XYZ file of C-alpha atoms in Angstrom:
537
model
C -56.741 -112.046 -38.508
C -53.777 -109.669 -38.775
C -51.897 -112.165 -40.982
C -54.940 -112.323 -43.253
C -55.008 -108.527 -43.492
C -51.280 -108.423 -44.250
C -51.866 -110.750 -47.192
C -54.660 -108.522 -48.485
C -52.374 -105.503 -48.232
C -49.644 -107.346 -50.131
C -52.154 -108.274 -52.832
C -53.287 -104.631 -53.002
C -49.741 -103.368 -53.388
C -48.937 -105.874 -56.123
C -52.229 -105.649 -58.012
C -53.904 -102.308 -57.117
C -56.299 -102.367 -60.082
C -57.588 -105.781 -59.003
C -58.162 -104.414 -55.511
C -60.195 -101.534 -56.981
C -62.371 -103.984 -58.889
C -62.824 -106.167 -55.796
C -63.919 -103.187 -53.716
C -66.320 -102.112 -56.471
C -68.069 -105.484 -56.709
C -68.349 -105.977 -52.951
C -69.831 -102.476 -52.696
C -72.249 -103.192 -55.541
C -73.381 -106.328 -53.715
C -73.972 -104.417 -50.470
C -75.778 -101.530 -52.154
C -78.053 -103.782 -54.207
C -79.221 -106.158 -51.467
C -82.846 -106.986 -52.370
C -83.363 -103.768 -54.341
C -85.850 -105.686 -56.465
C -87.825 -106.977 -53.469
C -88.826 -103.712 -51.776
C -91.699 -101.690 -53.182
C -91.412 -98.145 -54.491
C -93.249 -96.554 -51.589
C -91.156 -93.843 -49.873
C -92.367 -90.389 -50.901
C -89.185 -89.206 -52.646
C -88.704 -92.518 -54.429
C -92.299 -92.616 -55.612
C -92.148 -89.112 -57.097
C -88.779 -89.539 -58.780
C -89.437 -93.006 -60.174
C -92.838 -92.087 -61.545
C -91.373 -88.972 -63.182
C -88.721 -91.143 -64.849
C -91.360 -93.657 -65.940
C -93.496 -90.963 -67.535
C -90.505 -89.525 -69.415
C -89.631 -93.055 -70.557
C -93.210 -93.755 -71.634
C -93.516 -90.496 -73.543
C -89.950 -90.670 -74.926
C -89.422 -87.146 -73.614
C -85.829 -86.424 -72.547
C -86.436 -82.777 -71.696
C -89.538 -82.085 -69.590
C -90.009 -84.048 -66.331
C -93.596 -84.677 -65.251
C -95.328 -86.272 -62.299
C -98.878 -87.507 -62.805
C -98.371 -86.025 -66.282
C -97.961 -82.485 -64.920
C -94.726 -80.494 -64.867
C -92.294 -81.485 -62.096
C -89.707 -78.841 -61.232
C -87.958 -80.432 -58.241
C -84.798 -81.806 -59.883
C -82.730 -81.811 -63.110
C -82.807 -85.032 -65.154
C -79.595 -87.051 -64.707
C -81.139 -89.575 -62.301
C -84.199 -89.815 -64.557
C -81.938 -90.779 -67.453
C -80.274 -93.550 -65.443
C -83.666 -94.865 -64.312
C -84.898 -94.810 -67.896
C -81.847 -96.835 -68.899
C -82.631 -99.213 -66.036
C -86.216 -99.548 -67.276
C -84.916 -100.348 -70.755
C -82.493 -103.001 -69.494
C -84.449 -104.595 -66.635
C -88.074 -103.521 -66.957
C -90.307 -100.910 -65.339
C -90.052 -101.986 -61.731
C -87.932 -101.514 -58.629
C -84.781 -103.176 -60.028
C -84.806 -100.970 -63.107
C -85.313 -97.847 -61.019
C -82.660 -98.630 -58.402
C -79.875 -100.520 -60.162
C -77.805 -97.579 -61.354
C -78.073 -95.858 -57.980
C -76.351 -98.893 -56.456
C -73.898 -98.958 -59.369
C -72.731 -95.360 -58.964
C -72.507 -95.925 -55.200
C -70.123 -98.802 -55.770
C -68.186 -96.585 -58.166
C -67.898 -93.942 -55.447
C -66.543 -96.436 -52.901
C -64.095 -97.799 -55.491
C -62.743 -94.313 -56.167
C -62.590 -93.573 -52.439
C -60.454 -96.683 -52.025
C -58.252 -95.611 -54.946
C -57.853 -92.082 -53.579
C -56.898 -93.345 -50.105
C -54.619 -96.042 -51.484
C -52.740 -93.699 -53.797
C -52.328 -90.686 -51.527
C -52.371 -92.142 -47.993
C -51.613 -95.860 -48.084
C -52.993 -99.360 -48.522
C -53.967 -99.901 -44.897
C -55.782 -96.557 -44.716
C -57.633 -97.428 -47.936
C -58.931 -100.704 -46.538
C -59.840 -99.195 -43.179
C -61.719 -96.339 -44.875
C -63.596 -98.813 -47.061
C -64.611 -100.911 -44.059
C -65.924 -97.765 -42.373
C -68.082 -97.043 -45.444
C -69.336 -100.617 -45.731
C -70.454 -100.507 -42.095
C -72.724 -97.467 -42.572
C -76.299 -98.690 -42.968
C -77.418 -95.149 -43.729
C -74.969 -94.866 -46.633
C -76.179 -98.224 -47.948
C -79.762 -97.010 -47.668
C -78.963 -93.902 -49.726
C -77.637 -96.013 -52.584
C -80.598 -98.374 -52.330
C -83.035 -95.589 -53.161
C -84.099 -94.383 -56.601
C -83.557 -90.674 -55.893
C -81.031 -88.064 -57.112
C -78.761 -88.377 -54.050
C -76.680 -91.389 -55.188
C -75.698 -89.524 -58.335
C -74.989 -86.245 -56.547
C -72.867 -87.960 -53.875
C -70.826 -89.768 -56.525
C -70.338 -86.713 -58.762
C -69.442 -84.610 -55.733
C -66.857 -87.066 -54.369
C -65.279 -87.800 -57.747
C -64.986 -84.107 -58.552
C -62.972 -83.606 -55.327
C -60.827 -86.698 -55.972
C -60.029 -85.621 -59.541
C -59.297 -82.041 -58.461
C -56.844 -83.270 -55.835
C -55.212 -85.717 -58.229
C -54.665 -82.976 -60.763
C -53.026 -80.778 -58.114
C -50.729 -83.645 -57.158
C -49.760 -85.180 -60.498
C -50.916 -82.682 -63.127
C -52.604 -85.236 -65.419
C -54.950 -83.712 -67.998
C -57.478 -86.555 -67.647
C -57.911 -85.693 -63.943
C -58.676 -82.051 -64.755
C -61.195 -83.081 -67.415
C -62.748 -85.582 -64.996
C -63.016 -82.892 -62.330
C -64.997 -80.517 -64.542
C -67.004 -83.341 -66.099
C -68.163 -84.496 -62.658
C -69.158 -80.962 -61.729
C -71.189 -80.684 -64.933
C -72.944 -83.989 -64.275
C -73.533 -82.879 -60.681
C -75.307 -79.765 -61.950
C -77.487 -82.052 -64.086
C -78.304 -83.972 -60.897
C -79.163 -81.270 -58.360
C -78.229 -77.906 -59.770
C -75.812 -75.218 -58.522
C -75.012 -77.022 -55.254
C -72.729 -79.277 -57.345
C -70.568 -76.226 -58.078
C -70.953 -74.323 -54.807
C -69.905 -77.097 -52.419
C -66.890 -78.438 -54.357
C -65.856 -74.831 -55.013
C -65.951 -74.042 -51.300
C -63.944 -77.179 -50.462
C -61.326 -76.452 -53.106
C -60.959 -72.866 -51.881
C -60.522 -74.027 -48.278
C -57.936 -76.606 -49.322
C -55.928 -74.143 -51.405
C -55.917 -71.679 -48.507
C -55.041 -74.352 -45.942
C -52.248 -75.799 -48.082
C -50.993 -72.283 -48.952
C -51.405 -72.939 -52.670
C -53.970 -70.262 -53.400
C -52.336 -68.128 -56.080
C -52.994 -66.860 -59.588
C -50.519 -69.442 -60.826
C -52.513 -72.324 -59.300
C -55.768 -70.878 -60.598
C -54.226 -70.614 -64.050
C -53.093 -74.238 -63.887
C -56.705 -75.247 -63.213
C -57.719 -73.670 -66.569
C -61.050 -72.320 -65.242
C -62.181 -71.011 -68.640
C -61.825 -74.457 -70.204
C -63.510 -75.854 -67.101
C -66.454 -73.495 -67.481
C -66.868 -74.645 -71.073
C -66.925 -78.313 -69.980
C -69.381 -77.706 -67.122
C -71.672 -75.599 -69.282
C -71.285 -77.934 -72.247
C -72.505 -80.852 -70.135
C -75.329 -79.121 -68.280
C -76.478 -75.965 -70.085
C -78.115 -77.506 -73.205
C -80.747 -79.311 -71.136
C -81.450 -76.217 -68.994
C -81.981 -74.157 -72.171
C -84.251 -76.806 -73.690
C -86.417 -77.181 -70.584
C -86.609 -73.400 -70.201
C -87.884 -73.065 -73.756
C -90.243 -76.044 -73.517
C -91.914 -74.737 -70.334
C -91.799 -71.001 -71.112
C -89.446 -70.468 -68.192
C -91.707 -72.061 -65.574
C -89.318 -74.922 -64.791
C -86.364 -72.517 -64.451
C -88.175 -70.169 -62.075
C -89.588 -72.929 -59.891
C -86.365 -74.898 -59.641
C -83.910 -72.104 -58.941
C -86.063 -69.928 -56.697
C -88.235 -72.478 -54.880
C -86.098 -75.609 -54.736
C -82.728 -73.892 -54.263
C -82.909 -70.374 -52.833
C -86.036 -70.893 -50.701
C -84.905 -74.336 -49.523
C -81.697 -72.760 -48.165
C -83.300 -69.589 -46.770
C -86.402 -71.088 -45.123
C -87.564 -74.532 -43.956
C -89.331 -76.504 -46.672
C -92.059 -79.084 -46.020
C -91.508 -78.863 -42.264
C -87.871 -79.984 -42.400
C -86.306 -77.318 -40.201
C -84.344 -77.443 -36.973
C -81.332 -76.075 -35.121
C -77.871 -76.096 -36.678
C -76.764 -79.000 -34.464
C -79.053 -81.323 -36.442
C -76.498 -81.524 -39.248
C -73.862 -82.814 -36.820
C -76.353 -85.283 -35.314
C -77.277 -86.615 -38.771
C -73.619 -87.377 -39.519
C -72.961 -89.009 -36.138
C -76.051 -91.210 -36.484
C -75.531 -91.975 -40.155
C -71.890 -93.005 -39.778
C -72.383 -95.383 -36.872
C -70.627 -97.444 -35.665
C -67.402 -95.584 -36.402
C -68.607 -92.008 -35.934
C -67.872 -92.370 -32.214
C -64.189 -92.136 -33.194
C -64.743 -88.866 -35.109
C -63.328 -86.423 -32.506
C -59.930 -88.107 -32.309
C -59.890 -88.745 -36.082
C -60.560 -85.057 -36.756
C -57.905 -84.016 -34.246
C -55.357 -86.427 -35.714
C -56.096 -85.267 -39.263
C -55.752 -81.621 -38.260
C -52.259 -82.307 -36.926
C -51.260 -84.387 -39.964
C -52.864 -82.246 -42.667
C -49.622 -80.529 -43.700
C -47.736 -83.802 -44.121
C -50.626 -85.612 -45.803
C -52.503 -83.311 -48.159
C -55.210 -85.916 -48.782
C -56.208 -85.571 -45.140
C -56.372 -81.803 -45.507
C -58.835 -81.849 -48.399
C -60.885 -84.583 -46.689
C -61.021 -82.459 -43.547
C -62.086 -79.441 -45.605
C -64.833 -81.537 -47.244
C -66.250 -82.757 -43.926
C -66.269 -79.293 -42.347
C -67.628 -77.570 -45.462
C -70.537 -79.970 -46.002
C -71.614 -80.048 -42.352
C -71.161 -76.284 -41.977
C -73.057 -75.489 -45.176
C -76.099 -77.533 -44.228
C -75.944 -76.385 -40.615
C -76.559 -72.880 -42.004
C -79.303 -74.091 -44.372
C -82.840 -73.610 -43.046
C -84.031 -76.915 -44.535
C -82.412 -79.929 -42.884
C -82.686 -83.564 -43.920
C -80.493 -86.583 -43.038
C -79.538 -87.167 -46.687
C -78.147 -83.644 -47.151
C -74.928 -84.341 -45.227
C -74.240 -87.768 -46.769
C -71.711 -86.347 -49.308
C -69.257 -85.888 -46.416
C -69.431 -89.585 -45.397
C -66.634 -90.818 -47.714
C -64.312 -88.053 -46.524
C -65.094 -88.683 -42.862
C -64.480 -92.394 -43.544
C -61.046 -91.479 -44.927
C -60.218 -89.504 -41.775
C -61.411 -92.280 -39.458
C -59.809 -95.039 -41.539
C -56.494 -93.201 -41.617
C -56.650 -92.686 -37.868
C -57.060 -96.439 -37.414
C -54.278 -97.183 -39.913
C -51.695 -94.730 -38.552
C -52.201 -95.320 -34.831
C -50.825 -98.672 -33.779
C -51.463 -98.203 -30.065
C -55.013 -97.845 -28.769
C -55.430 -94.758 -26.583
C -57.640 -94.264 -23.566
C -59.973 -92.023 -25.586
C -60.476 -94.866 -28.087
C -61.596 -97.182 -25.312
C -64.029 -94.510 -24.106
C -65.399 -94.166 -27.648
C -65.963 -97.899 -27.936
C -67.639 -97.995 -24.523
C -69.939 -95.187 -25.671
C -70.788 -97.151 -28.796
C -71.441 -100.271 -26.698
C -73.946 -98.329 -24.585
C -75.644 -96.953 -27.694
C -75.781 -100.370 -29.339
C -77.422 -101.923 -26.286
C -80.288 -99.475 -26.733
C -80.904 -100.202 -30.427
C -83.033 -103.336 -30.020
C -85.274 -101.905 -27.238
C -85.648 -98.643 -29.192
C -86.679 -100.551 -32.328
C -89.041 -102.754 -30.329
C -90.897 -99.876 -28.685
C -90.825 -97.872 -31.925
C -92.611 -100.691 -33.753
C -95.015 -101.185 -30.861
C -95.933 -97.502 -30.967
C -97.236 -97.773 -34.535
C -100.615 -99.564 -34.613
C -100.064 -100.666 -38.208
C -96.970 -102.709 -37.410
C -97.140 -103.204 -33.642
C -97.482 -106.966 -34.071
C -94.163 -106.925 -35.957
C -92.239 -105.698 -32.919
C -90.499 -109.072 -32.792
C -88.540 -108.007 -35.884
C -86.409 -105.838 -33.609
C -84.587 -109.034 -32.623
C -83.008 -108.969 -36.090
C -80.891 -106.047 -34.883
C -79.224 -108.133 -32.181
C -76.077 -108.430 -34.282
C -75.362 -104.759 -33.525
C -74.931 -105.168 -29.733
C -73.344 -108.606 -30.214
C -70.730 -107.054 -32.485
C -70.177 -104.216 -30.008
C -69.640 -106.634 -27.114
C -67.250 -108.795 -29.118
C -65.342 -105.730 -30.399
C -64.961 -104.403 -26.856
C -63.562 -107.762 -25.768
C -61.108 -107.805 -28.691
C -59.917 -104.277 -27.921
C -59.282 -105.234 -24.301
C -57.574 -108.488 -25.346
C -55.449 -107.424 -28.333
C -55.193 -103.619 -28.057
C -55.326 -103.314 -31.859
C -57.763 -101.495 -34.126
C -57.955 -103.942 -37.016
C -59.923 -106.772 -35.323
C -62.255 -104.192 -33.793
C -62.913 -102.546 -37.171
C -63.546 -105.874 -38.906
C -65.874 -107.060 -36.144
C -67.966 -103.893 -36.113
C -68.155 -103.835 -39.918
C -69.270 -107.464 -40.104
C -71.931 -106.900 -37.444
C -73.451 -104.061 -39.477
C -73.112 -105.866 -42.824
C -74.983 -108.866 -41.377
C -77.572 -106.463 -39.941
C -77.958 -104.832 -43.361
C -78.480 -108.242 -44.974
C -81.189 -109.114 -42.419
C -82.751 -105.665 -42.738
C -83.094 -105.722 -46.524
C -84.124 -109.367 -46.917
C -86.118 -110.190 -43.781
C -86.945 -107.238 -41.536
C -88.046 -104.384 -43.771
C -89.880 -106.529 -46.383
C -92.377 -107.582 -43.688
C -92.942 -103.946 -42.742
C -93.116 -102.897 -46.388
C -95.985 -105.323 -46.997
C -98.175 -103.204 -44.710
C -98.087 -100.124 -46.938
C -101.472 -99.110 -48.400
C -100.403 -99.513 -52.016
C -99.667 -103.211 -51.553
C -102.613 -103.676 -49.188
C -105.068 -102.355 -51.791
C -103.470 -103.615 -55.014
C -106.145 -106.292 -55.477
C -108.702 -103.539 -56.077
C -106.877 -102.404 -59.222
C -106.253 -105.825 -60.801
C -108.783 -105.193 -63.607
C -107.310 -101.724 -64.302
C -110.449 -99.714 -63.461
C -110.605 -95.931 -64.099
C -109.335 -94.079 -61.028
C -109.477 -90.492 -59.801
C -108.064 -88.843 -56.669
C -109.277 -86.120 -54.350
C -106.679 -83.455 -53.580
C -103.569 -85.064 -52.056
C -103.029 -88.839 -51.855
C -100.114 -91.180 -51.290
C -97.748 -90.557 -54.211
C -96.804 -94.229 -54.498
C -100.160 -94.974 -56.154
C -99.006 -93.162 -59.297
C -96.120 -95.533 -59.982
C -98.118 -98.569 -58.839
C -100.933 -97.853 -61.307
C -98.652 -96.406 -64.008
C -101.304 -94.209 -65.550
C -102.701 -90.703 -65.018
C -104.855 -90.274 -61.911
C -106.958 -87.120 -62.473
C -107.185 -84.797 -59.477
C -110.550 -83.615 -58.167
C -109.739 -80.408 -56.324
C -113.137 -79.456 -54.868
C -116.116 -81.222 -53.322
C -118.386 -80.302 -56.229
C -115.871 -81.899 -58.605
C -116.622 -85.266 -56.988
C -120.340 -84.767 -57.507
C -120.042 -83.830 -61.170
C -117.421 -86.475 -61.937
C -119.370 -89.433 -60.551
C -122.551 -88.196 -62.174
C -120.729 -88.580 -65.500
C -118.470 -91.561 -64.650
C -120.295 -93.726 -62.082
C -117.959 -96.725 -62.464
C -114.740 -94.929 -61.470
C -112.863 -95.535 -58.246
C -111.908 -92.678 -55.923
C -108.693 -92.615 -53.869
C -109.002 -90.231 -50.931
C -107.595 -89.662 -47.480
C -110.006 -90.580 -44.711
C -109.611 -87.176 -43.063
C -110.774 -85.480 -46.263
C -113.688 -87.853 -46.709
C -115.048 -87.227 -43.226
C -115.309 -83.492 -43.949
C -117.298 -83.834 -47.178
C -121.064 -83.288 -46.953
C -122.667 -82.996 -50.370
C -121.002 -85.850 -52.273
C -123.010 -88.857 -53.462
C -123.165 -91.887 -51.226
C -120.037 -94.022 -51.661
C -119.038 -97.453 -50.415
C -115.580 -98.326 -49.116
C -113.843 -100.849 -51.347
C -110.611 -100.853 -49.354
C -109.150 -99.025 -46.382
C -105.525 -99.000 -45.244
C -103.495 -96.740 -42.947
C -100.473 -95.115 -44.561
C -97.193 -96.602 -43.366
C -94.987 -94.134 -41.427
C -97.619 -91.401 -41.744
C -100.763 -90.358 -39.888
C -103.098 -90.670 -42.860
C -105.477 -93.468 -43.851
C -106.170 -94.197 -47.504
C -109.699 -95.049 -48.659
C -110.667 -96.559 -52.013
C -114.290 -95.687 -52.745
C -116.841 -96.340 -55.446
C -120.347 -95.079 -56.021
C -122.982 -96.880 -53.971
C -125.461 -97.820 -56.689
C -127.817 -99.579 -54.291
C -129.330 -96.219 -53.325
C -130.654 -95.568 -56.817
């Protein structure tokens, strides 16, 4: 195995550009596993994809809508990529998700390049294996949401900034500001705030913070690039919505999201650390020693210093934020992978603490299958699918085999390869065999036969957002009980989508019959499809 790795390293040294391309295509394969075979059902996906579809349908490149009403959650970059995907592949899951997987592969390719150029070939490969092993990272780039584009713009802006500091190439400086501008078009001011914080920390840590360095960065030209990329759309949407989009986005979805918990996603500051540890398994168990090693080596290897700054800044920033979600801290994953991969590459001898880390991971891995089994059993919708938990057996098998290899060979490389392969195989099983069976139980797929003839449909108050993309047409909202009465008096052939809990509280509505009923997957709601009971006339 070590001889095989030595040959790969030799190939990388001789043909680095070919290695970059190889890493890109392997990453694209991993991030696009069955993206066409899983339905657009998750809440964030459903809202973002339907907004992109409506913009594509209406040929509107300025104002985002959801259910044909203004949507103020996000700027439009991810919508544009989805619209391009719709144009190339069609209006379905592949079109919505392809470019998310593509930019994810681009991010991994540039992470490999950054590590290879400024740390070394072995560190680059180790860091890449760490990224490939993260199922949570793969899941992020499988989803048609803004995060893949933000993560990529964020990482590339840091890589280009560092490269400019090191080699002074104009293209790197332009790339740095261009990525920040595109990041603003993806999620707003966070794409400036976080990279800015990381760059400041790195300049302070490396003792390069001076007016001379700031002048070399040409901030005025940078401001023109960032504003030139992002500001025109913000001006256009402000004018088109009379300022409503601007107010909602900046005050509700930025300031309020940081200052108070949104949509119930709060928690203590330690959650941000827990999200990273869980999301970067299996290799996050080596984080303490990797962070300690990088701290000691940061002066000799500047790439480790900026990676360390990135990890600490991202986790610290979102630890302070009142709203906490697992995807918020994902931008630090590539930088943590660099720290862990470099630790593996630079330490030939395995230390006692490394054995303890692997033993901890072995214990955790042994609990994954039982946890999945009882988790599936606890949900009445999918309790008979509990057997699918056996598809996760490759995780503990890989952990056992890796522990044996560490004891036998006392080298990191076979352990890293074994753990990565165990999670890559698990990802393949998850995307092609495990999750598709669970996905089939969602209410949109369970009730799709009702809508085959494209009947008129209305909704009462709040329903599962995935119905909007599934039906691909406006679904008028009936806000009050009397609206149901008046609507079905005028349109007796329409169908009504409603949550069961709402329906049970209504008293004065006309008698309706249940056409279909299905519990919502991963939620506590049940969806009803109703139509007017004409037999009572």
